[in-house]
mmCIF file of C-alpha atoms and ligand atoms in Angstrom:
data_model
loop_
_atom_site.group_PDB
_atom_site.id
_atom_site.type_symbol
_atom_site.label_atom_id
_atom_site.label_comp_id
_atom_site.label_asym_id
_atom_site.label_seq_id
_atom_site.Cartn_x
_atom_site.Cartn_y
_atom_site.Cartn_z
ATOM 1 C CA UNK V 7 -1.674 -2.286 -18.235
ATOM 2 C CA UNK V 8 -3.056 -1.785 -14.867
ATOM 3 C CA UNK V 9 -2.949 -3.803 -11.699
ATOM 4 C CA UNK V 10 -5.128 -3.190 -8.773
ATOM 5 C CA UNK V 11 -3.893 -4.396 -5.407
ATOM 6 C CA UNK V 12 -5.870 -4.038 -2.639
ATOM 7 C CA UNK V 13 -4.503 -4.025 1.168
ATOM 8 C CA UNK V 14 -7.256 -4.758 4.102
ATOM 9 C CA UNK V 15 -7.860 -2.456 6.281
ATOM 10 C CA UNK V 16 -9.100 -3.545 10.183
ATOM 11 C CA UNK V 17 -11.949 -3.672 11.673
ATOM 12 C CA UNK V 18 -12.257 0.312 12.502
ATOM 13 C CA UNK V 19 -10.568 1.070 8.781
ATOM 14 C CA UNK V 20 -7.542 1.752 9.600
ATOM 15 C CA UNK V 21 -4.831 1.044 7.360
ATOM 16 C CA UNK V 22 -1.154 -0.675 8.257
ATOM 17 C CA UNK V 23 1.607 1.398 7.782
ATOM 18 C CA UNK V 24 5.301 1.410 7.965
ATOM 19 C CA UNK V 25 8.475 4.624 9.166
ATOM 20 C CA UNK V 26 10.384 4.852 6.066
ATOM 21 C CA UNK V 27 12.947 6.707 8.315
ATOM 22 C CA UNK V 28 12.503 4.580 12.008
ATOM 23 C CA UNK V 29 10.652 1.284 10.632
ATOM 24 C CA UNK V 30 8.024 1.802 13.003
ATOM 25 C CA UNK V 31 4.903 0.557 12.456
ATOM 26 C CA UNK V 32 1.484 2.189 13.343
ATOM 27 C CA UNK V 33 -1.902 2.818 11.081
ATOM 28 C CA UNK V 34 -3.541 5.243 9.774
ATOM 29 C CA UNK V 35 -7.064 5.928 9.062
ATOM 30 C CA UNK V 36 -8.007 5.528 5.514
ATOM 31 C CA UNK V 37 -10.334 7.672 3.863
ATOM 32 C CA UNK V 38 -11.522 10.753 5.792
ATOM 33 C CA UNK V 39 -12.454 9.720 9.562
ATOM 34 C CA UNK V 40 -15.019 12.624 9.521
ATOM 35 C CA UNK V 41 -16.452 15.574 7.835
ATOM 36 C CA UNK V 42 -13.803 17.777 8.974
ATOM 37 C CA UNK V 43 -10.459 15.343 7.755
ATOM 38 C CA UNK V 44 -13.028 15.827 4.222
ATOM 39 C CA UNK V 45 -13.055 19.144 4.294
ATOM 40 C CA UNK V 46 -9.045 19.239 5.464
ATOM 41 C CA UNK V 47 -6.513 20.073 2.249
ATOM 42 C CA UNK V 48 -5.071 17.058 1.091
ATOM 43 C CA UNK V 49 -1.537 17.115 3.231
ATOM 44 C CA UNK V 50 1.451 16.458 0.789
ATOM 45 C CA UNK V 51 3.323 14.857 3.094
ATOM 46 C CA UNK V 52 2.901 13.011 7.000
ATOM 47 C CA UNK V 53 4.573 13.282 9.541
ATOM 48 C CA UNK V 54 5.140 9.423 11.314
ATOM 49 C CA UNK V 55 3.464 9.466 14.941
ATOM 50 C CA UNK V 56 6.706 7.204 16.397
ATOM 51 C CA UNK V 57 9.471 9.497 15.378
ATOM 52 C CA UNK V 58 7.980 12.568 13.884
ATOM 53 C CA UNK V 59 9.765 12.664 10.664
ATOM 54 C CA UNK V 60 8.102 13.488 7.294
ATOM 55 C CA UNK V 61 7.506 11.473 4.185
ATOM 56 C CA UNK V 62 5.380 11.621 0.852
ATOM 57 C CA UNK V 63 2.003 10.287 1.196
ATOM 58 C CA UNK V 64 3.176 6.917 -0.729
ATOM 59 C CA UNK V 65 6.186 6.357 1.329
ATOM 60 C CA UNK V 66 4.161 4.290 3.774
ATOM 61 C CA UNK V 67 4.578 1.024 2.660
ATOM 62 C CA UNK V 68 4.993 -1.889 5.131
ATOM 63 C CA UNK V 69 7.662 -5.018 4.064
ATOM 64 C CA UNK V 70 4.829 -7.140 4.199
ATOM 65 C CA UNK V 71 2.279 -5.057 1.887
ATOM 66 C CA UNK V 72 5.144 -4.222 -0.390
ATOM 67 C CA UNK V 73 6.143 -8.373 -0.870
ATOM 68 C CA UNK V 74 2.258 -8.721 -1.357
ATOM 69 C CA UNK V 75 2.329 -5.729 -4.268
ATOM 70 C CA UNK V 76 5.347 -7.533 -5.602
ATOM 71 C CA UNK V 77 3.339 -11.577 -5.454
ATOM 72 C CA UNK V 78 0.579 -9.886 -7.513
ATOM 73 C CA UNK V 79 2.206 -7.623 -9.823
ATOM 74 C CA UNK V 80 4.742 -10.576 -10.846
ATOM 75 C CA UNK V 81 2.364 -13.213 -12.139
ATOM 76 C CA UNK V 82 0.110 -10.297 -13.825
ATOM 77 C CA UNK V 83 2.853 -9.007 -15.533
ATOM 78 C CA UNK V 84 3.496 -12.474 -16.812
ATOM 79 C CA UNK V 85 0.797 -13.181 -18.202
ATOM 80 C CA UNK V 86 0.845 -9.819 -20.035
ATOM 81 C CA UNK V 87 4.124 -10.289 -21.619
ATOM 82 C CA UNK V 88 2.202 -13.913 -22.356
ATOM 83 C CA UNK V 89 -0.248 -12.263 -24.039
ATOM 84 C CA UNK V 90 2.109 -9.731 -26.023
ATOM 85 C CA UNK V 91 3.749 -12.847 -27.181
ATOM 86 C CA UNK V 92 1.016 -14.771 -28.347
ATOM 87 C CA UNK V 93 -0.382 -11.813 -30.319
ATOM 88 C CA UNK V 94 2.776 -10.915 -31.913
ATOM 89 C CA UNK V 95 3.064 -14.419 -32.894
ATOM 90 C CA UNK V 96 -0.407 -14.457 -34.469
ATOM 91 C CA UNK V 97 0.396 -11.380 -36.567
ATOM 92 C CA UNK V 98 3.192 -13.110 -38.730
ATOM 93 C CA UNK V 99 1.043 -16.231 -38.980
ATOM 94 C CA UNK V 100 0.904 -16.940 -42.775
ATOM 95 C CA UNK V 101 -0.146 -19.390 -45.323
ATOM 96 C CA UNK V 102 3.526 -19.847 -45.928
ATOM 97 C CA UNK V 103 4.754 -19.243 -42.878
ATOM 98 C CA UNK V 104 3.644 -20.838 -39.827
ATOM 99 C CA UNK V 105 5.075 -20.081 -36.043
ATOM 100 C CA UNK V 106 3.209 -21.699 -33.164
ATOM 101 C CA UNK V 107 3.785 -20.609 -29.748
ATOM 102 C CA UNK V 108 3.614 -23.569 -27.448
ATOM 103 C CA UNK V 109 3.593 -23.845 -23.084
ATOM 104 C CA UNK V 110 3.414 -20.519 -21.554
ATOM 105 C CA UNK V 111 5.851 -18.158 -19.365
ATOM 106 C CA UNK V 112 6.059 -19.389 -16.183
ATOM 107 C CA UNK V 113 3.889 -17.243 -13.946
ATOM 108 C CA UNK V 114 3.877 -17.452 -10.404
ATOM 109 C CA UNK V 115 0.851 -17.988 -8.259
ATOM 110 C CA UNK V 116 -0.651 -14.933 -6.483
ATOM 111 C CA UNK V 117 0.031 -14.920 -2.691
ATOM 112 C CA UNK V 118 -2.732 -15.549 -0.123
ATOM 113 C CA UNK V 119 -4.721 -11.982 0.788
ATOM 114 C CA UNK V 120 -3.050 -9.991 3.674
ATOM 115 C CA UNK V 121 -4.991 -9.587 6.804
ATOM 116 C CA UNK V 122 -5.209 -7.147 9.051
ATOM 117 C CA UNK V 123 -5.526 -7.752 12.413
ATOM 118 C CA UNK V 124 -7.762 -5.518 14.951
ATOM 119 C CA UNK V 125 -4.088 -4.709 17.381
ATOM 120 C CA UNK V 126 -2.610 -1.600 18.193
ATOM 121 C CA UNK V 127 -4.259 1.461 20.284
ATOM 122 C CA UNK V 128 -6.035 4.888 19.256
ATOM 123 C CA UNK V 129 -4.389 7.894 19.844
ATOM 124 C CA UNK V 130 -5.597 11.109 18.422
ATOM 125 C CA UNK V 131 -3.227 14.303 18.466
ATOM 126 C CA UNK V 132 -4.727 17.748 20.186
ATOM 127 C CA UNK V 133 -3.681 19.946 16.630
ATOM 128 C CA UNK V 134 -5.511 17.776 14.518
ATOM 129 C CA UNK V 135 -7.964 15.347 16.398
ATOM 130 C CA UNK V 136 -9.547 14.352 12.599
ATOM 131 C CA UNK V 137 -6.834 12.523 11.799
ATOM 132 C CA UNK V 138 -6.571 9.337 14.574
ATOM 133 C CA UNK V 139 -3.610 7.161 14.398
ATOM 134 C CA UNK V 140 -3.259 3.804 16.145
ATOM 135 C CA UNK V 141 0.373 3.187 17.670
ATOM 136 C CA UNK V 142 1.887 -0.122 18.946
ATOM 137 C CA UNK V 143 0.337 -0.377 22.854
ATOM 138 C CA UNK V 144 3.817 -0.429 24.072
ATOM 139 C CA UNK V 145 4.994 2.781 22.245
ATOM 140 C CA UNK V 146 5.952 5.415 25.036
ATOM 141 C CA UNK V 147 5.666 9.246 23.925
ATOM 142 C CA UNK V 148 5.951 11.531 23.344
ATOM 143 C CA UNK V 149 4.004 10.791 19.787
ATOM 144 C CA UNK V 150 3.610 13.340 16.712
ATOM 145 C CA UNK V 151 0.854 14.221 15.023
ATOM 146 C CA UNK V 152 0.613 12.762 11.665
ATOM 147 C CA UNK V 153 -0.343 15.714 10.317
ATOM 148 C CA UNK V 154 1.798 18.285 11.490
ATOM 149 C CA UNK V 155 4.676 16.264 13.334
ATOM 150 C CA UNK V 156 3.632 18.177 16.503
ATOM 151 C CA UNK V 157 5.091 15.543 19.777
ATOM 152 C CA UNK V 158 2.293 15.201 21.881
ATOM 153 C CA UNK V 159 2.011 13.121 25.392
ATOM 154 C CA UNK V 160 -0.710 10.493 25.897
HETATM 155 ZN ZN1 LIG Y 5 9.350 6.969 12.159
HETATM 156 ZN ZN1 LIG Y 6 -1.103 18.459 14.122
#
């Protein structure tokens, strides 16, 4: 089985993310911002602009997006293991031997969509100006670059 979860992106496409090492949050551009993040190699790792340290590209999560993940996977894995049910039910289904399968598992409801509001400044690091990051307006420097993990004043 598969579950898509989408999370919302603001208004300039940036995507909410979250320190696994400091909890800071800040955003990230997602997709390539231009032709030359395209052309970049895909990094394996970034580096978070607050604190510098690296993490795996999936590291990212924030609380929020990760409870959101979590209020969608639950109820569709529910109503797979509903589904399993019913079918396995069906196969031993007989003319002598009847099972019925009545209610369902309880699944919870999905939670409301995330949004993402348009907060948070631009900041773009000198070593790799491709790859903008927006930081909390209050964050004082130096930042790194996500990139790299180069500190870098603004
Ligand atoms: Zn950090
Ligand atoms: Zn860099």
């Amino acid at each position: 089985m598969e579950i898509r979860v989408s999370l919302p992106l603001d208004s300039d496409g940036f995507l909410r993310r979250q320190c696994p090492h400091c909890n800071g949050l800040f955003k990230w551009h997602d997709g390539p911002a231009n032709e030359e993040a395209e052309n970049a190699d895909d990094p394996t790792g970034y580096h978070c602009p607050l604190c510098g340290r690296p993490a795996e590209p999936d590291r990212w999560l924030t609380d929020q997006q990760v409870e959101y993940i979590e209020g969608v996977a639950t109820p569709a894995i529910a109503r797979y293991a509903d589904d399993l049910l019913r079918n396995a039910f069906k196969g031993i289904n007989s003319k002598h031997f009847k099972v019925k399968m009545t209610g369902h598992l309880d699944a919870p409801d999905e939670p409301a969509a995330l949004v993402e509001p348009d907060d948070m400044m631009i900041v773009v690091s000198p070593c790799h100006s491709y790859e903008p990051v927006k930081v909390p307006e209050d964050a004082d420097g130096p930042l790194h670059c996500l990139i790299c993990g180069t500190p870098f004043a603004v």
